[in-house]
PDB file of C-alpha atoms in Angstrom:
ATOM      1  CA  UNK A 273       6.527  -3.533  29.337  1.00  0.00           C
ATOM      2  CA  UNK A 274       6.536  -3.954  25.412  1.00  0.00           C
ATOM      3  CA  UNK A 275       5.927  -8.064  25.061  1.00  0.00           C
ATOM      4  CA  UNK A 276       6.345  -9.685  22.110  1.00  0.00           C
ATOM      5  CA  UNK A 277       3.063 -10.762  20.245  1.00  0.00           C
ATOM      6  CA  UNK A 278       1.260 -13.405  17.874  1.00  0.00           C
ATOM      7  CA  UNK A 279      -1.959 -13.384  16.124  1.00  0.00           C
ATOM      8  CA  UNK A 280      -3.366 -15.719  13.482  1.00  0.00           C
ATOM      9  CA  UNK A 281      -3.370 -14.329  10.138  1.00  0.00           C
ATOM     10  CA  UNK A 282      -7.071 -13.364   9.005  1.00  0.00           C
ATOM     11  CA  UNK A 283      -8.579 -10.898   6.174  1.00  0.00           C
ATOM     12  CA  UNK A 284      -8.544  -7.817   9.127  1.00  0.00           C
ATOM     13  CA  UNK A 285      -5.635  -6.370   7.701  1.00  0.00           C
ATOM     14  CA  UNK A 286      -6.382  -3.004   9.071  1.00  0.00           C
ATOM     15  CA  UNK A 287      -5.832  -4.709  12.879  1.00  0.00           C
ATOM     16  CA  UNK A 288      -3.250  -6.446  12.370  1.00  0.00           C
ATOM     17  CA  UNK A 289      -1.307  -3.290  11.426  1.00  0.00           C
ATOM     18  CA  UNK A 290      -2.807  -1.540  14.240  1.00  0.00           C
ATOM     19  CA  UNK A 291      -0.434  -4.031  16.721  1.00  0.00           C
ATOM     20  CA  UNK A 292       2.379  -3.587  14.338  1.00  0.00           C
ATOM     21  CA  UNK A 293       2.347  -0.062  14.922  1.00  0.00           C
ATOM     22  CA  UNK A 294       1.802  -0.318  19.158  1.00  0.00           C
ATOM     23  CA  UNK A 295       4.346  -3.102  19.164  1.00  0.00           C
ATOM     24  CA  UNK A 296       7.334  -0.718  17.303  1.00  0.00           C
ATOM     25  CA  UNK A 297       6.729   2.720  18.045  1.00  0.00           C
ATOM     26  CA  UNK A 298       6.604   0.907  21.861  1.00  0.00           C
ATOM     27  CA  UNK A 299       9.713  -0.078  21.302  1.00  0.00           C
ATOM     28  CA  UNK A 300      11.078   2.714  19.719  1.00  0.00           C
ATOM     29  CA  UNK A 301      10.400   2.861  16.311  1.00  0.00           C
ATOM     30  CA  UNK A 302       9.409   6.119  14.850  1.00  0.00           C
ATOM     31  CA  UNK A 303       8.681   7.652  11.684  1.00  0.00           C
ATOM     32  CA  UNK A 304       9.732   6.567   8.056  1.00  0.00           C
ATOM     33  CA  UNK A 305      11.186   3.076   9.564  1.00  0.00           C
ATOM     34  CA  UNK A 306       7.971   2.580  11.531  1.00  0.00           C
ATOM     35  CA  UNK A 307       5.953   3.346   8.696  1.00  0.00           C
ATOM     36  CA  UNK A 308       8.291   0.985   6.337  1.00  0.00           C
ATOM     37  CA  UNK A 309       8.151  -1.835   9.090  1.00  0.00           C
ATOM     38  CA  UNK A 310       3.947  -1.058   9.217  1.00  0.00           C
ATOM     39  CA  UNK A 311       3.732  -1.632   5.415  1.00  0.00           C
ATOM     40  CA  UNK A 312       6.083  -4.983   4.765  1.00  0.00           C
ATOM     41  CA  UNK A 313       3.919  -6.762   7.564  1.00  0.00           C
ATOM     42  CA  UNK A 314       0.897  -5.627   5.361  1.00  0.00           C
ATOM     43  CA  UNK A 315       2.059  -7.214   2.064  1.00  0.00           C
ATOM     44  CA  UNK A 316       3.676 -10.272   3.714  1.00  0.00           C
ATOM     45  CA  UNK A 317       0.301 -10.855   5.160  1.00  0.00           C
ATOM     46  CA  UNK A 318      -1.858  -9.466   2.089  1.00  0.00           C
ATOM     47  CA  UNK A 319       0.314 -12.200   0.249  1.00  0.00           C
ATOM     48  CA  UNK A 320      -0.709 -15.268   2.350  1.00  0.00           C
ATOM     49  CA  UNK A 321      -4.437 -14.300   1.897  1.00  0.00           C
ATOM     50  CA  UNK A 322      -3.934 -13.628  -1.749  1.00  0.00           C
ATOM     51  CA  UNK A 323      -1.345 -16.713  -2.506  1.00  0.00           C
ATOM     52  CA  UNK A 324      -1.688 -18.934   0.168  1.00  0.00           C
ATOM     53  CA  UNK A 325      -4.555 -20.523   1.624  1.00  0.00           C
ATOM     54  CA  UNK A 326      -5.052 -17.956   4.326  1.00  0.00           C
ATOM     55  CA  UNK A 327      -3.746 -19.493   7.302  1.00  0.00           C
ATOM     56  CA  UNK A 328      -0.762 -18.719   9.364  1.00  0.00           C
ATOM     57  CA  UNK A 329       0.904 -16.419  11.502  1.00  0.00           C
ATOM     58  CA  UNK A 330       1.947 -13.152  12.580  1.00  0.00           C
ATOM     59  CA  UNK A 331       4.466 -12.805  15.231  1.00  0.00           C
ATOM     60  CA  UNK A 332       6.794  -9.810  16.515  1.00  0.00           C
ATOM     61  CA  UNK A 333       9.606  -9.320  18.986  1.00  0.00           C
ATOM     62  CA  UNK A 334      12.599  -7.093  20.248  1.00  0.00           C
ATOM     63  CA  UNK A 335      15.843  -8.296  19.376  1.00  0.00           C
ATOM     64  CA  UNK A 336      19.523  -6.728  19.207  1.00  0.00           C
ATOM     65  CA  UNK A 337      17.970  -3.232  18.922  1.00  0.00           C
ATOM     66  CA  UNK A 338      16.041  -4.224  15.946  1.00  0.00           C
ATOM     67  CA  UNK A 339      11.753  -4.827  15.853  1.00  0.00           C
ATOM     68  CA  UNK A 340      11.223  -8.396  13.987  1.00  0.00           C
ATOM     69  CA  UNK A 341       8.501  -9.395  12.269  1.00  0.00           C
ATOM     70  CA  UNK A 342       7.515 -12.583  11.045  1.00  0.00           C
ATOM     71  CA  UNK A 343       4.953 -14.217   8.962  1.00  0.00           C
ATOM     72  CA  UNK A 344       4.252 -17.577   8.434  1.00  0.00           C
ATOM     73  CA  UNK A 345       2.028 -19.215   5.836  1.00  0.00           C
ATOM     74  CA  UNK A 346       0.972 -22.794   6.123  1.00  0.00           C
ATOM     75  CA  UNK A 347       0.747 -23.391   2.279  1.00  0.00           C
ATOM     76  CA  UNK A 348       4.475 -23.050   1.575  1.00  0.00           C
ATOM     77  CA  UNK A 349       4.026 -21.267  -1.585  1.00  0.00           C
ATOM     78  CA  UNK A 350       6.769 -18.463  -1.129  1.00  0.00           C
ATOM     79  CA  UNK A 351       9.889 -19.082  -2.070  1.00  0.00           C
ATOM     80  CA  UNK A 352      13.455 -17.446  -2.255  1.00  0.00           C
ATOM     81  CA  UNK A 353      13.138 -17.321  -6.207  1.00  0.00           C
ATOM     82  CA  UNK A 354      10.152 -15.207  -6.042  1.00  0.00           C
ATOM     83  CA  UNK A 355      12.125 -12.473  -4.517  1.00  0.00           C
ATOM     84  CA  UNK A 356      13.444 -10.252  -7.495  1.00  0.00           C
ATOM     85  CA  UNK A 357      15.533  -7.531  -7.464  1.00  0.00           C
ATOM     86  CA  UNK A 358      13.727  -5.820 -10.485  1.00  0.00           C
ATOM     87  CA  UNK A 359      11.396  -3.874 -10.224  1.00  0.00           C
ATOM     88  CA  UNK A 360       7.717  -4.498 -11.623  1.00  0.00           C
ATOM     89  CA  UNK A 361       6.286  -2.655 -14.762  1.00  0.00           C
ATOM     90  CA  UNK A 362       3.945   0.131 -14.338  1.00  0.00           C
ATOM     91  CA  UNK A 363       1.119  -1.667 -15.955  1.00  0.00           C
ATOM     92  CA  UNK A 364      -0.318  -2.396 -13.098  1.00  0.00           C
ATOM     93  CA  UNK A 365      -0.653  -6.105 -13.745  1.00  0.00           C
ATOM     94  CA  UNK A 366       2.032  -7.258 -11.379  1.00  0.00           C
ATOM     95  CA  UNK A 367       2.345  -6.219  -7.635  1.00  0.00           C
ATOM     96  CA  UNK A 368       4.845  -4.604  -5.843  1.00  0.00           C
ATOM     97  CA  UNK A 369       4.355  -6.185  -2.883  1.00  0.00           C
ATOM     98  CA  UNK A 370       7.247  -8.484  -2.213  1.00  0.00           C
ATOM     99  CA  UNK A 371      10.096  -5.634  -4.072  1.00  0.00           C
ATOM    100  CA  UNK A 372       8.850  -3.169  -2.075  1.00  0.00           C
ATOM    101  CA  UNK A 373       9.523  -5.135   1.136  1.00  0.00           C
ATOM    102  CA  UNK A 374      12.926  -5.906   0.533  1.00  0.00           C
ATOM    103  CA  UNK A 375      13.205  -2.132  -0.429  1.00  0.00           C
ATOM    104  CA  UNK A 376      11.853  -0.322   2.708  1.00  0.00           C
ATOM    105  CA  UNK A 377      13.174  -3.361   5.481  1.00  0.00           C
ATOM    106  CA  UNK A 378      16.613  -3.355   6.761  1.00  0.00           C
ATOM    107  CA  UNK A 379      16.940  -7.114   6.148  1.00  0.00           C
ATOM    108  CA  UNK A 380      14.438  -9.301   4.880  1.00  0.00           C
ATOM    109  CA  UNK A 381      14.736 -13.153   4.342  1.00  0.00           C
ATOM    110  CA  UNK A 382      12.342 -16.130   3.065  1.00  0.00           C
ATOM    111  CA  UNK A 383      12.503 -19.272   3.891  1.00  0.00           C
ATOM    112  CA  UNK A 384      10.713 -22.083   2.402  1.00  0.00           C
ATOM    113  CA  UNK A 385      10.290 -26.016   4.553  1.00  0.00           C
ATOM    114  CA  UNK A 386       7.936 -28.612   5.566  1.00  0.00           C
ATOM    115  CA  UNK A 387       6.176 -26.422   7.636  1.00  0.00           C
ATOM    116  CA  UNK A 388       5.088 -24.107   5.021  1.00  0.00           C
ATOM    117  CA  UNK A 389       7.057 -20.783   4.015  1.00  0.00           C
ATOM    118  CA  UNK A 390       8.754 -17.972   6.755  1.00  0.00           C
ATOM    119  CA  UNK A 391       9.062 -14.178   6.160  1.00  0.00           C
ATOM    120  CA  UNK A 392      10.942 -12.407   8.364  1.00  0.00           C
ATOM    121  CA  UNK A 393      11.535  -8.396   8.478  1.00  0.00           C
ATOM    122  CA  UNK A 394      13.931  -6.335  10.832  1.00  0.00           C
ATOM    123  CA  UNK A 395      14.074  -2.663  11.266  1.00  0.00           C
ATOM    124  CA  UNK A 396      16.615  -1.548  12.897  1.00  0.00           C
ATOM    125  CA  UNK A 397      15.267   0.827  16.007  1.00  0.00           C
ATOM    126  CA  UNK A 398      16.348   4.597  15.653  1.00  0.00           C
ATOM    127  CA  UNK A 399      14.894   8.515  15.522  1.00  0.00           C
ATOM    128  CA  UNK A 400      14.288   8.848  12.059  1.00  0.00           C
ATOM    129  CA  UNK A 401      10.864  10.549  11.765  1.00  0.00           C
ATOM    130  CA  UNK A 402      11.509  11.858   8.254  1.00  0.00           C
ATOM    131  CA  UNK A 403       7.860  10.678   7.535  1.00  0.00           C
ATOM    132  CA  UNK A 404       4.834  11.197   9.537  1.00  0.00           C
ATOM    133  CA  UNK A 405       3.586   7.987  11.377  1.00  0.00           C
ATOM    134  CA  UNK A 406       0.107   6.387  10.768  1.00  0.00           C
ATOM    135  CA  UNK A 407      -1.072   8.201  13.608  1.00  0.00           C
ATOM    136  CA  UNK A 408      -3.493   6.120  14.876  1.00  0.00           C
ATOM    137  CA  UNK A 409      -5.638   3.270  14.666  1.00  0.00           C
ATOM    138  CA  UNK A 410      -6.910   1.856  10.750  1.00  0.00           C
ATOM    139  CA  UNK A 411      -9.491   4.122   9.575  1.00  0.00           C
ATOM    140  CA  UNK A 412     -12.440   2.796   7.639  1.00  0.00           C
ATOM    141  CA  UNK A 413     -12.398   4.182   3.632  1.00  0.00           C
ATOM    142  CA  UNK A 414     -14.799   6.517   2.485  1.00  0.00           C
ATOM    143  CA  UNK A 415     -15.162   7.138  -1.297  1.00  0.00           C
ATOM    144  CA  UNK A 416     -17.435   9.967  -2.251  1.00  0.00           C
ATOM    145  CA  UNK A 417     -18.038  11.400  -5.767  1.00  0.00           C
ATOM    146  CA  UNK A 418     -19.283  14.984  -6.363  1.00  0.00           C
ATOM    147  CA  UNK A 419     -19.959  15.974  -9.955  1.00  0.00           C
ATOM    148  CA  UNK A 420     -18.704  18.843 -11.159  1.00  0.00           C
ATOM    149  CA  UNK A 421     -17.827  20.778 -14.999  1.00  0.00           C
ATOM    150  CA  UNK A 422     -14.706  19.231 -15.377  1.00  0.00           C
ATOM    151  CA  UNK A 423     -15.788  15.857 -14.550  1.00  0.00           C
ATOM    152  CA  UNK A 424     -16.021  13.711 -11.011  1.00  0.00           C
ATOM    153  CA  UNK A 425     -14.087  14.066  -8.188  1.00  0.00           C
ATOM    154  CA  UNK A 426     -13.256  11.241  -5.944  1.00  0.00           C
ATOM    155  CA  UNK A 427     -12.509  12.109  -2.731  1.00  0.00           C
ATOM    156  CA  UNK A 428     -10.799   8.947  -1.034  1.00  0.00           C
ATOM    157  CA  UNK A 429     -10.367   8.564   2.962  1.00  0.00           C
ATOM    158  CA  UNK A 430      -9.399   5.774   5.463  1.00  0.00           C
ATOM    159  CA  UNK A 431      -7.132   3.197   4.573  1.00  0.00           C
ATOM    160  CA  UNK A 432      -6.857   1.978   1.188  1.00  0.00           C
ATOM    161  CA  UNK A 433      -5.362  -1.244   1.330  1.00  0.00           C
ATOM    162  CA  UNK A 434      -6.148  -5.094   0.253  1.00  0.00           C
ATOM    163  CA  UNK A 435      -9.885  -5.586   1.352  1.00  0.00           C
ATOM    164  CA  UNK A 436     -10.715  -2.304   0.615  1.00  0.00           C
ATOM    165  CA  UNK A 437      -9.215  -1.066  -2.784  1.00  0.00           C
ATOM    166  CA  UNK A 438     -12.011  -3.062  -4.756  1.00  0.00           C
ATOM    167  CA  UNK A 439     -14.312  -0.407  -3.607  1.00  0.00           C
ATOM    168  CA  UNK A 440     -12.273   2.358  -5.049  1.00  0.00           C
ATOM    169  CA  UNK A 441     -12.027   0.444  -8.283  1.00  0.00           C
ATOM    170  CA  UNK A 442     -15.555  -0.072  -8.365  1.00  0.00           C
ATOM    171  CA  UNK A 443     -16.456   3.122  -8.226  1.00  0.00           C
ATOM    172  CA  UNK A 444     -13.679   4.503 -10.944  1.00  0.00           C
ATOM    173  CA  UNK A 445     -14.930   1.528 -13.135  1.00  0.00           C
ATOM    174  CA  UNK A 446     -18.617   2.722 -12.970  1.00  0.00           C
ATOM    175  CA  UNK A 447     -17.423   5.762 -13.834  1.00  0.00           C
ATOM    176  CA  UNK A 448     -15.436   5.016 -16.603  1.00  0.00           C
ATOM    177  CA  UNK A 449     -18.137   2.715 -18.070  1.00  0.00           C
ATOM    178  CA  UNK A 450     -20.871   5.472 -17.686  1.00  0.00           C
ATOM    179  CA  UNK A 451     -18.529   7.582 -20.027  1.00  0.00           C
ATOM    180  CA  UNK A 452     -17.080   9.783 -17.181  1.00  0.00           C
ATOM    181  CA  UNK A 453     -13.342   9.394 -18.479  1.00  0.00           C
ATOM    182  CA  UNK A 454     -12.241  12.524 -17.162  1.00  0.00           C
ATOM    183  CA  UNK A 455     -11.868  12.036 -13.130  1.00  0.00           C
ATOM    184  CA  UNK A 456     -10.151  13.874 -10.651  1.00  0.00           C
ATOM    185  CA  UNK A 457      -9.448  11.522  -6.890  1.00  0.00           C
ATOM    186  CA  UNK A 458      -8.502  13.773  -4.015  1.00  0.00           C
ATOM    187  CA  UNK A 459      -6.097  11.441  -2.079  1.00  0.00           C
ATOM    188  CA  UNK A 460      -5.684  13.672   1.102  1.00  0.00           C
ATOM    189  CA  UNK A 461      -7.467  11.911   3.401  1.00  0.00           C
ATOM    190  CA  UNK A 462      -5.786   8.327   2.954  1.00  0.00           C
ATOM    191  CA  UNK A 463      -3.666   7.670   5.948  1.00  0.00           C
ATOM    192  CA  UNK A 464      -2.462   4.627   4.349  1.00  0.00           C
ATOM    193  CA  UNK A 465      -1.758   2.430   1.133  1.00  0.00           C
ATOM    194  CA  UNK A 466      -0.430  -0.508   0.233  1.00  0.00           C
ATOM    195  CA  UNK A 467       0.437  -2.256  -3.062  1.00  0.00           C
ATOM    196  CA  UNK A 468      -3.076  -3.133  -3.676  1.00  0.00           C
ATOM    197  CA  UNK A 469      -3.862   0.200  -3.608  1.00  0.00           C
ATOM    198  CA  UNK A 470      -1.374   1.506  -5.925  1.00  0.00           C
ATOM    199  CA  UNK A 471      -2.334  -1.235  -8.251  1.00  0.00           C
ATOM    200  CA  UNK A 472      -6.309   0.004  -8.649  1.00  0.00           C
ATOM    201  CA  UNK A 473      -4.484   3.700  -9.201  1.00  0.00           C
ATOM    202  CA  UNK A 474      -2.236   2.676 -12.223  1.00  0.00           C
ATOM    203  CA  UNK A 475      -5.052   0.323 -13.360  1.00  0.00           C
ATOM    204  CA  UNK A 476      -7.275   3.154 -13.481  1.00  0.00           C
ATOM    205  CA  UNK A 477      -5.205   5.435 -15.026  1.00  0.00           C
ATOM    206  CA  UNK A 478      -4.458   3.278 -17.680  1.00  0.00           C
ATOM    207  CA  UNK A 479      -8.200   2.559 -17.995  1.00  0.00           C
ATOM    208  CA  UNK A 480      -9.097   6.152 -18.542  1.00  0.00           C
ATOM    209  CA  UNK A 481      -6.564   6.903 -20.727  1.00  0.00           C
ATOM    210  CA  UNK A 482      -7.404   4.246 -23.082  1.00  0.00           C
ATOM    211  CA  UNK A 483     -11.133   5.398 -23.531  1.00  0.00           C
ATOM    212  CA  UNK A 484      -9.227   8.913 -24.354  1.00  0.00           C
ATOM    213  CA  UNK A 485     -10.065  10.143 -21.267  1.00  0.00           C
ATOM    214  CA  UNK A 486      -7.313  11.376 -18.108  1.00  0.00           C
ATOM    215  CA  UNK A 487      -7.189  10.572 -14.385  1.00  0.00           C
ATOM    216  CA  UNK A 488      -5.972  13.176 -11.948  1.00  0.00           C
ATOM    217  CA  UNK A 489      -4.374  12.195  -8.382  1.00  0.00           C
ATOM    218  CA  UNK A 490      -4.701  15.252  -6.183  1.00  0.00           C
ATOM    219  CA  UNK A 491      -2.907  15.983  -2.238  1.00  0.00           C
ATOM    220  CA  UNK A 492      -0.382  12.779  -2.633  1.00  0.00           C
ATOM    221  CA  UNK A 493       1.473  13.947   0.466  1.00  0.00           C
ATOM    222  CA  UNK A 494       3.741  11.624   3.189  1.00  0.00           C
ATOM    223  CA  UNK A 495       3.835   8.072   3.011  1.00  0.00           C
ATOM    224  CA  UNK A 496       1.649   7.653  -0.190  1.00  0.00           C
ATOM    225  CA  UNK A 497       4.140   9.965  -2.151  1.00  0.00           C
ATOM    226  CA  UNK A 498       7.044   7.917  -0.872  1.00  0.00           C
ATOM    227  CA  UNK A 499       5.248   4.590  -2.106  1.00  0.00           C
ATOM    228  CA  UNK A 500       4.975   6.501  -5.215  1.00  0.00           C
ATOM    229  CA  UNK A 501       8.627   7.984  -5.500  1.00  0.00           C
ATOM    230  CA  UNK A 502       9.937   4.820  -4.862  1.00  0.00           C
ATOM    231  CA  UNK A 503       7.496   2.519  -7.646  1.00  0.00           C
ATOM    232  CA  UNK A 504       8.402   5.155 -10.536  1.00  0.00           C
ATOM    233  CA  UNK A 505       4.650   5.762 -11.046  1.00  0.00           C
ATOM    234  CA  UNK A 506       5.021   9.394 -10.740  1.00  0.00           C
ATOM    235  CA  UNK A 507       6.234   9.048 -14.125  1.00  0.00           C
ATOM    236  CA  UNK A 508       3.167   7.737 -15.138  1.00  0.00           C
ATOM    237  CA  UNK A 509       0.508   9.046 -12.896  1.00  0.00           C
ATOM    238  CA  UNK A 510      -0.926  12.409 -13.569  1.00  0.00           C
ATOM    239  CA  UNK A 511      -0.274  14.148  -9.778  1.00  0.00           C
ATOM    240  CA  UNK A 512      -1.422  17.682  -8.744  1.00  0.00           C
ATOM    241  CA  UNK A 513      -0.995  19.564  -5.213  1.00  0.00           C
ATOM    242  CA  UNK A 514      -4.626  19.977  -4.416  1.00  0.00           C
ATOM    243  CA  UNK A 515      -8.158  19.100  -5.987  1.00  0.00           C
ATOM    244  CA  UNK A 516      -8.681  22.399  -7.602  1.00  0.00           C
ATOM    245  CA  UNK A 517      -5.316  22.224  -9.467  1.00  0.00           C
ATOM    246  CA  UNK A 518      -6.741  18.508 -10.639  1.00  0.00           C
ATOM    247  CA  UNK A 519     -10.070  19.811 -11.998  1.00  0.00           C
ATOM    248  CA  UNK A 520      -8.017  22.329 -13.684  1.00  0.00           C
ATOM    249  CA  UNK A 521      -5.762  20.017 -15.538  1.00  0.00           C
ATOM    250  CA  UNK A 522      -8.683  17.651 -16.346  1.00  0.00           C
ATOM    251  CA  UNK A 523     -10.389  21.135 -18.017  1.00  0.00           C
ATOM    252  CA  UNK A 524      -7.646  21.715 -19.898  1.00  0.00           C
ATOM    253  CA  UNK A 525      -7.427  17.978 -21.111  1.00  0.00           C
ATOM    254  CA  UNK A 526     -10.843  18.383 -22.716  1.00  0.00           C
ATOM    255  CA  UNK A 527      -9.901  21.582 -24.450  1.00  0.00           C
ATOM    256  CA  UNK A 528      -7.001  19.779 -25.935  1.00  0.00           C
ATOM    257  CA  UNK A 529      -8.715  16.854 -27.054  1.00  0.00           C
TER     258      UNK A 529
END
């Protein structure tokens, strides 16, 4: 039996998604919407640890053919008002996070009282799998750098979400400082990515492009293209099919230059 669940909110992002995705694809949820539904839970939650004081609730339930989820954050700081139907600039200096949900959920309300401030998402239950599922439990990010003539390549795997984006930065920042401006990241292997991930991507984009240099995004397949297509920041990140094609453009970049 699929029974409804409730865990306190706490900086394991990664597991918390993992019962997100056993709660809804148990009760029928499948493919883009369970993916969408997977994602919104992440940023409601990455926004109490970022913007609240870290404590509250995560709760999810069957109801009229639709999988709720709620989040609750003890601070109160969400509001209605903060809930814009613009979307952010590309300059990476704003998140996405709370657009985005409203964009991907079938309904999404806040609600702001005494007891602190109440997201709730609903995804209506169908056979849409359009989109490939997670697939599987969070998977720990790996971030490897091999040097070669065109310049680094990044190769990226795991989950690159909230607690674990700073590492990706890091690494494209100590690159960038070291004078390596020309870097290609091989995105493949990410299984997932949420808002704080796109945010180190356009952030280091900009960042190489304003020491002269270029930043390449290579195998942006499935959900990550999606979170892409649906941001506008393929208009503004440089994208190529595979790793090879990256290096390639990144050569080219340096003859031009």
């Amino acid at each position: 039996m699929n029974l409804p669940g409730a865990w306190p909110i706490t900086d394991d992002v990664g597991s918390m998604r993992d019962r997100i995705d056993a709660f809804a694809s148990g009760a029928g949820l499948a493919g883009a919407r369970l993916h969408d539904l997977v994602f919104a839970a992440n940023e409601a939650v990455v926004n109490v640890l970022e913007h609240g004081d870290g404590h509250g609730t995560v709760r999810i339930w069957l109801e009229d053919g639709q999988v709720v989820v709620e989040v609750t954050d003890l601070a109160g700081r969400l509001t209605p008002a903060h809930l814009s139907p613009a979307r952010p600039s590309l300059d990476g200096r704003r998140g996405f996070g709370l657009w985005l949900m409203s964009e991907v959920c079938d309904q999404l309300t806040i609600e702001q009282g005494d007891g602190g401030s109440r997201v709730e998402m609903r995804m209506n239950v169908n056979d849409d799998d359009s989109i490939k599922p997670r697939g599987g439990a969070q998977q720990r990010l790996g971030v490897a750098v091999t040097h070669r003539s065109a310049g680094p390549l990044v190769t990226v795997s795991g989950d690159l979400d909230v607690i674990t984006s700073p590492q990706l930065h890091a690494v494209v920042n100590d690159l960038l400082t070291s004078g390596r401006t020309h870097i290609a990241a091989d995105l493949s292997g990410v299984g997932f990515c949420d808002s704080s991930g796109l945010r180190v991507l356009l952030v280091s984009t900009v960042a190489a492009r304003e020491l002269g240099g270029l930043m390449v995004l290579a195998g942006v397949t499935g959900p990550l293209e999606r979170l892409l297509k649906l941001t506008g920041s393929l208009t503004v990140l440089a994208v190529r099919d595979n790793a090879e094609e990256a290096l390639n453009l990144l050569s080219e970049h340096r003859a031009g230059s």
